[in-house]
PDB file of C-alpha atoms in Angstrom:
ATOM      1  CA  MET A  17      43.167-122.201 -19.652  1.00 54.00           C
ATOM      2  CA  SER A  18      46.130-124.525 -19.726  1.00 60.00           C
ATOM      3  CA  CYS A  19      46.899-126.946 -22.565  1.00 57.00           C
ATOM      4  CA  HIS A  20      46.301-129.853 -20.253  1.00 58.00           C
ATOM      5  CA  LEU A  21      42.838-128.567 -19.202  1.00 56.00           C
ATOM      6  CA  VAL A  22      41.774-127.853 -22.756  1.00 56.00           C
ATOM      7  CA  LEU A  23      42.781-131.453 -23.772  1.00 52.00           C
ATOM      8  CA  THR A  24      40.812-132.827 -20.876  1.00 56.00           C
ATOM      9  CA  VAL A  25      37.708-130.926 -21.717  1.00 54.00           C
ATOM     10  CA  LEU A  26      37.993-131.952 -25.409  1.00 52.00           C
ATOM     11  CA  ALA A  27      38.643-135.663 -24.502  1.00 50.00           C
ATOM     12  CA  ARG A  28      35.640-135.718 -22.061  1.00 52.00           C
ATOM     13  CA  GLN A  29      33.392-134.222 -24.698  1.00 51.00           C
ATOM     14  CA  GLY A  30      34.464-136.638 -27.371  1.00 50.00           C
ATOM     15  CA  LEU A  31      35.726-133.945 -29.623  1.00 47.00           C
ATOM     16  CA  CYS A  32      39.156-135.623 -30.021  1.00 50.00           C
ATOM     17  CA  SER A  33      40.373-139.167 -30.212  1.00 50.00           C
ATOM     18  CA  SER A  34      42.499-138.794 -26.976  1.00 51.00           C
ATOM     19  CA  ARG A  35      41.519-139.333 -23.422  1.00 52.00           C
ATOM     20  CA  LEU A  36      43.054-138.620 -20.024  1.00 53.00           C
ATOM     21  CA  GLN A  37      43.547-141.423 -17.820  1.00 55.00           C
ATOM     22  CA  PHE A  38      45.788-141.476 -14.688  1.00 58.00           C
ATOM     23  CA  GLY A  39      47.235-138.136 -15.623  1.00 56.00           C
ATOM     24  CA  VAL A  40      48.390-139.553 -19.035  1.00 58.00           C
ATOM     25  CA  LEU A  41      46.892-138.506 -22.249  1.00 55.00           C
ATOM     26  CA  TYR A  42      46.155-141.600 -24.401  1.00 55.00           C
ATOM     27  CA  ARG A  43      45.744-140.939 -28.146  1.00 57.00           C
ATOM     28  CA  HIS A  44      43.266-142.955 -30.304  1.00 55.00           C
ATOM     29  CA  ALA A  45      41.832-144.585 -27.229  1.00 53.00           C
ATOM     30  CA  VAL A  46      38.225-143.955 -28.217  1.00 53.00           C
ATOM     31  CA  PRO A  47      35.564-146.124 -26.534  1.00 59.00           C
ATOM     32  CA  MET A  48      34.525-148.974 -28.787  1.00 61.00           C
ATOM     33  CA  GLY A  49      30.873-149.604 -29.648  1.00 71.00           C
ATOM     34  CA  THR A  50      31.383-153.348 -29.453  1.00 75.00           C
ATOM     35  CA  THR A  51      33.502-155.679 -27.333  1.00 84.00           C
ATOM     36  CA  ALA A  52      36.394-157.783 -28.722  1.00 86.00           C
ATOM     37  CA  LYS A  53      34.231-161.022 -28.307  1.00 87.00           C
ATOM     38  CA  GLU A  54      31.393-159.495 -30.260  1.00 87.00           C
ATOM     39  CA  GLU A  55      33.763-158.490 -33.169  1.00 88.00           C
ATOM     40  CA  MET A  56      35.302-161.863 -33.088  1.00 89.00           C
ATOM     41  CA  ASP A  57      31.840-163.515 -33.264  1.00 90.00           C
ATOM     42  CA  LYS A  58      30.910-161.326 -36.114  1.00 90.00           C
ATOM     43  CA  PHE A  59      34.111-162.272 -37.935  1.00 90.00           C
ATOM     44  CA  TRP A  60      33.589-166.016 -37.496  1.00 90.00           C
ATOM     45  CA  THR A  61      29.903-165.834 -38.353  1.00 92.00           C
ATOM     46  CA  LYS A  62      30.722-164.008 -41.670  1.00 92.00           C
ATOM     47  CA  ASN A  63      33.527-166.492 -42.533  1.00 88.00           C
ATOM     48  CA  THR A  64      31.263-169.493 -41.777  1.00 90.00           C
ATOM     49  CA  ARG A  65      28.461-168.008 -43.818  1.00 92.00           C
ATOM     50  CA  LEU A  66      30.771-167.410 -46.816  1.00 91.00           C
ATOM     51  CA  ASN A  67      32.338-170.871 -46.328  1.00 87.00           C
ATOM     52  CA  ARG A  68      35.859-169.407 -46.177  1.00 82.00           C
ATOM     53  CA  PRO A  69      38.766-171.650 -45.243  1.00 74.00           C
ATOM     54  CA  VAL A  70      40.804-170.779 -42.179  1.00 73.00           C
ATOM     55  CA  SER A  71      43.791-168.910 -43.736  1.00 67.00           C
ATOM     56  CA  PRO A  72      46.586-169.510 -44.437  1.00 69.00           C
ATOM     57  CA  HIS A  73      45.546-172.969 -45.337  1.00 68.00           C
ATOM     58  CA  ILE A  74      47.692-175.406 -47.202  1.00 69.00           C
ATOM     59  CA  SER A  75      44.892-176.619 -49.329  1.00 71.00           C
ATOM     60  CA  ILE A  76      44.609-173.210 -51.067  1.00 72.00           C
ATOM     61  CA  TYR A  77      48.265-172.856 -51.973  1.00 76.00           C
ATOM     62  CA  GLU A  78      49.994-174.427 -55.017  1.00 83.00           C
ATOM     63  CA  TRP A  79      53.251-175.849 -53.773  1.00 85.00           C
ATOM     64  CA  SER A  80      56.357-174.240 -55.144  1.00 90.00           C
ATOM     65  CA  VAL A  81      60.040-174.679 -54.862  1.00 93.00           C
ATOM     66  CA  PRO A  82      60.528-171.402 -52.914  1.00 93.00           C
ATOM     67  CA  MET A  83      57.832-172.530 -50.424  1.00 92.00           C
ATOM     68  CA  MET A  84      59.459-175.906 -49.909  1.00 94.00           C
ATOM     69  CA  LEU A  85      62.884-174.422 -49.500  1.00 96.00           C
ATOM     70  CA  SER A  86      61.581-171.931 -47.006  1.00 95.00           C
ATOM     71  CA  ILE A  87      59.991-174.723 -44.896  1.00 94.00           C
ATOM     72  CA  SER A  88      63.075-176.946 -45.310  1.00 96.00           C
ATOM     73  CA  HIS A  89      65.424-174.084 -44.195  1.00 97.00           C
ATOM     74  CA  ARG A  90      63.335-173.648 -40.961  1.00 96.00           C
ATOM     75  CA  GLY A  91      63.233-177.366 -40.458  1.00 96.00           C
ATOM     76  CA  THR A  92      66.977-177.921 -40.977  1.00 97.00           C
ATOM     77  CA  GLY A  93      67.743-174.951 -38.584  1.00 96.00           C
ATOM     78  CA  VAL A  94      65.502-176.664 -35.872  1.00 97.00           C
ATOM     79  CA  ALA A  95      67.082-180.008 -36.557  1.00 96.00           C
ATOM     80  CA  LEU A  96      70.621-178.708 -36.424  1.00 96.00           C
ATOM     81  CA  SER A  97      69.946-176.786 -33.185  1.00 96.00           C
ATOM     82  CA  SER A  98      68.254-179.742 -31.594  1.00 97.00           C
ATOM     83  CA  GLY A  99      71.097-182.123 -32.669  1.00 95.00           C
ATOM     84  CA  ILE A 100      73.809-179.827 -31.394  1.00 95.00           C
ATOM     85  CA  SER A 101      71.906-179.265 -28.086  1.00 96.00           C
ATOM     86  CA  ALA A 102      71.465-183.091 -27.694  1.00 95.00           C
ATOM     87  CA  PHE A 103      75.125-183.790 -28.354  1.00 91.00           C
ATOM     88  CA  ALA A 104      76.191-181.053 -25.783  1.00 93.00           C
ATOM     89  CA  LEU A 105      73.833-182.418 -23.218  1.00 95.00           C
ATOM     90  CA  ALA A 106      75.010-185.948 -23.809  1.00 92.00           C
ATOM     91  CA  ALA A 107      78.608-184.756 -23.503  1.00 89.00           C
ATOM     92  CA  LEU A 108      77.762-183.298 -20.006  1.00 92.00           C
ATOM     93  CA  VAL A 109      75.680-186.177 -18.630  1.00 94.00           C
ATOM     94  CA  LEU A 110      77.143-189.389 -20.060  1.00 92.00           C
ATOM     95  CA  PRO A 111      79.782-190.977 -17.838  1.00 92.00           C
ATOM     96  CA  GLU A 112      82.532-191.772 -20.232  1.00 91.00           C
ATOM     97  CA  SER A 113      84.646-189.531 -22.440  1.00 89.00           C
ATOM     98  CA  TYR A 114      84.174-188.857 -26.207  1.00 86.00           C
ATOM     99  CA  PRO A 115      86.919-191.284 -27.326  1.00 90.00           C
ATOM    100  CA  TYR A 116      85.202-194.225 -25.515  1.00 93.00           C
ATOM    101  CA  TYR A 117      81.897-193.579 -27.477  1.00 89.00           C
ATOM    102  CA  LEU A 118      83.783-193.248 -30.786  1.00 86.00           C
ATOM    103  CA  ASP A 119      85.519-196.513 -30.081  1.00 91.00           C
ATOM    104  CA  LEU A 120      82.135-198.032 -29.199  1.00 90.00           C
ATOM    105  CA  ILE A 121      80.775-196.879 -32.569  1.00 85.00           C
ATOM    106  CA  HIS A 122      83.771-198.304 -34.494  1.00 84.00           C
ATOM    107  CA  SER A 123      83.459-201.560 -32.706  1.00 89.00           C
ATOM    108  CA  MET A 124      79.875-202.097 -34.059  1.00 89.00           C
ATOM    109  CA  SER A 125      81.322-202.755 -37.423  1.00 84.00           C
ATOM    110  CA  PHE A 126      78.701-201.042 -39.592  1.00 85.00           C
ATOM    111  CA  GLY A 127      78.897-201.668 -43.211  1.00 86.00           C
ATOM    112  CA  PRO A 128      80.309-199.127 -45.629  1.00 87.00           C
ATOM    113  CA  GLN A 129      76.849-198.381 -47.118  1.00 90.00           C
ATOM    114  CA  PHE A 130      75.501-197.475 -43.684  1.00 90.00           C
ATOM    115  CA  LEU A 131      78.455-195.226 -42.825  1.00 88.00           C
ATOM    116  CA  ALA A 132      78.077-193.432 -46.173  1.00 92.00           C
ATOM    117  CA  PHE A 133      74.387-192.955 -45.679  1.00 94.00           C
ATOM    118  CA  SER A 134      75.146-191.757 -42.115  1.00 92.00           C
ATOM    119  CA  LYS A 135      77.674-189.327 -43.362  1.00 93.00           C
ATOM    120  CA  PHE A 136      75.251-188.108 -46.058  1.00 96.00           C
ATOM    121  CA  ALA A 137      72.353-187.609 -43.400  1.00 95.00           C
ATOM    122  CA  LEU A 138      74.628-185.490 -41.394  1.00 94.00           C
ATOM    123  CA  ALA A 139      76.138-183.523 -44.162  1.00 96.00           C
ATOM    124  CA  PHE A 140      72.867-182.806 -45.961  1.00 97.00           C
ATOM    125  CA  PRO A 141      71.204-180.429 -43.423  1.00 97.00           C
ATOM    126  CA  VAL A 142      74.444-178.656 -42.751  1.00 97.00           C
ATOM    127  CA  ALA A 143      75.138-178.045 -46.412  1.00 97.00           C
ATOM    128  CA  TYR A 144      71.505-177.071 -47.275  1.00 98.00           C
ATOM    129  CA  HIS A 145      71.257-174.753 -44.396  1.00 97.00           C
ATOM    130  CA  THR A 146      74.555-173.100 -45.143  1.00 97.00           C
ATOM    131  CA  PHE A 147      73.866-172.588 -48.904  1.00 98.00           C
ATOM    132  CA  ASN A 148      70.402-171.424 -48.334  1.00 97.00           C
ATOM    133  CA  GLY A 149      71.620-169.073 -45.613  1.00 97.00           C
ATOM    134  CA  ILE A 150      73.928-167.535 -48.173  1.00 97.00           C
ATOM    135  CA  ARG A 151      70.962-167.192 -50.469  1.00 97.00           C
ATOM    136  CA  HIS A 152      69.148-165.326 -47.713  1.00 96.00           C
ATOM    137  CA  LEU A 153      72.142-163.142 -47.073  1.00 96.00           C
ATOM    138  CA  LEU A 154      72.103-162.147 -50.855  1.00 95.00           C
ATOM    139  CA  TRP A 155      68.396-161.295 -50.410  1.00 95.00           C
ATOM    140  CA  ASP A 156      69.310-159.128 -47.454  1.00 94.00           C
ATOM    141  CA  LEU A 157      71.557-157.218 -49.911  1.00 94.00           C
ATOM    142  CA  GLY A 158      68.545-156.788 -52.111  1.00 92.00           C
ATOM    143  CA  LYS A 159      69.657-159.173 -54.804  1.00 94.00           C
ATOM    144  CA  GLY A 160      67.641-161.968 -56.532  1.00 93.00           C
ATOM    145  CA  PHE A 161      63.999-161.046 -55.732  1.00 91.00           C
ATOM    146  CA  LYS A 162      62.638-161.441 -59.243  1.00 94.00           C
ATOM    147  CA  ILE A 163      60.606-164.624 -59.520  1.00 94.00           C
ATOM    148  CA  PRO A 164      62.985-166.256 -62.074  1.00 95.00           C
ATOM    149  CA  GLU A 165      65.915-165.435 -59.924  1.00 96.00           C
ATOM    150  CA  VAL A 166      64.269-166.896 -56.745  1.00 95.00           C
ATOM    151  CA  TYR A 167      63.617-170.167 -58.602  1.00 96.00           C
ATOM    152  CA  ARG A 168      67.109-170.254 -60.237  1.00 97.00           C
ATOM    153  CA  SER A 169      68.833-169.606 -56.800  1.00 97.00           C
ATOM    154  CA  GLY A 170      66.648-172.286 -55.266  1.00 97.00           C
ATOM    155  CA  TYR A 171      67.649-174.900 -57.908  1.00 97.00           C
ATOM    156  CA  ILE A 172      71.361-173.875 -57.306  1.00 97.00           C
ATOM    157  CA  VAL A 173      70.989-174.445 -53.600  1.00 98.00           C
ATOM    158  CA  ILE A 174      69.512-177.895 -54.196  1.00 97.00           C
ATOM    159  CA  ALA A 175      72.405-178.808 -56.696  1.00 98.00           C
ATOM    160  CA  LEU A 176      75.178-177.477 -54.441  1.00 98.00           C
ATOM    161  CA  THR A 177      73.586-179.236 -51.339  1.00 98.00           C
ATOM    162  CA  VAL A 178      73.319-182.579 -53.144  1.00 97.00           C
ATOM    163  CA  LEU A 179      76.891-182.375 -54.646  1.00 98.00           C
ATOM    164  CA  THR A 180      78.485-181.297 -51.348  1.00 97.00           C
ATOM    165  CA  SER A 181      76.614-183.896 -49.359  1.00 97.00           C
ATOM    166  CA  VAL A 182      77.565-186.735 -51.785  1.00 96.00           C
ATOM    167  CA  GLY A 183      81.182-185.408 -51.699  1.00 96.00           C
ATOM    168  CA  LEU A 184      81.350-185.322 -47.972  1.00 95.00           C
ATOM    169  CA  ALA A 185      79.756-188.728 -47.622  1.00 94.00           C
ATOM    170  CA  ALA A 186      82.356-190.203 -50.041  1.00 92.00           C
ATOM    171  CA  MET A 187      85.200-189.130 -47.988  1.00 88.00           C
TER     172      MET A 187
END
């Protein structure tokens, strides 16, 4: 008796957790006693009965610096990508050249406070995403995973971001 035939017989008799379908032996494809919908209904019924929140739910977490930095890192990444994409699209579709629009902004005569704030608003996400990205690269090297180190590196990222952003806005 060939190996293929033995496996087919065992699979048909339910003696192993493999079955033959379309000439291919599928492992761990045993028939389920319930459907996925029935399992899902049981899951939600149990969670409703036990009054469990949908997890993860922000109301069950205590907000922390690492959590906020993680969310901010994702947000600045999305914002920077969107901004660069919008700028590139504008460069493609607007009728005039870059110097024309730069002169247009200069002719609006914004006050120095507005210009400083604008510079800060542009520098902050770039600086933050850069410094936090370096922090992530250090984590990729396996450094700084202890809880005090995570908090310390987070505070360093915040401090460097603010100092760099203020320095660039002052230029």
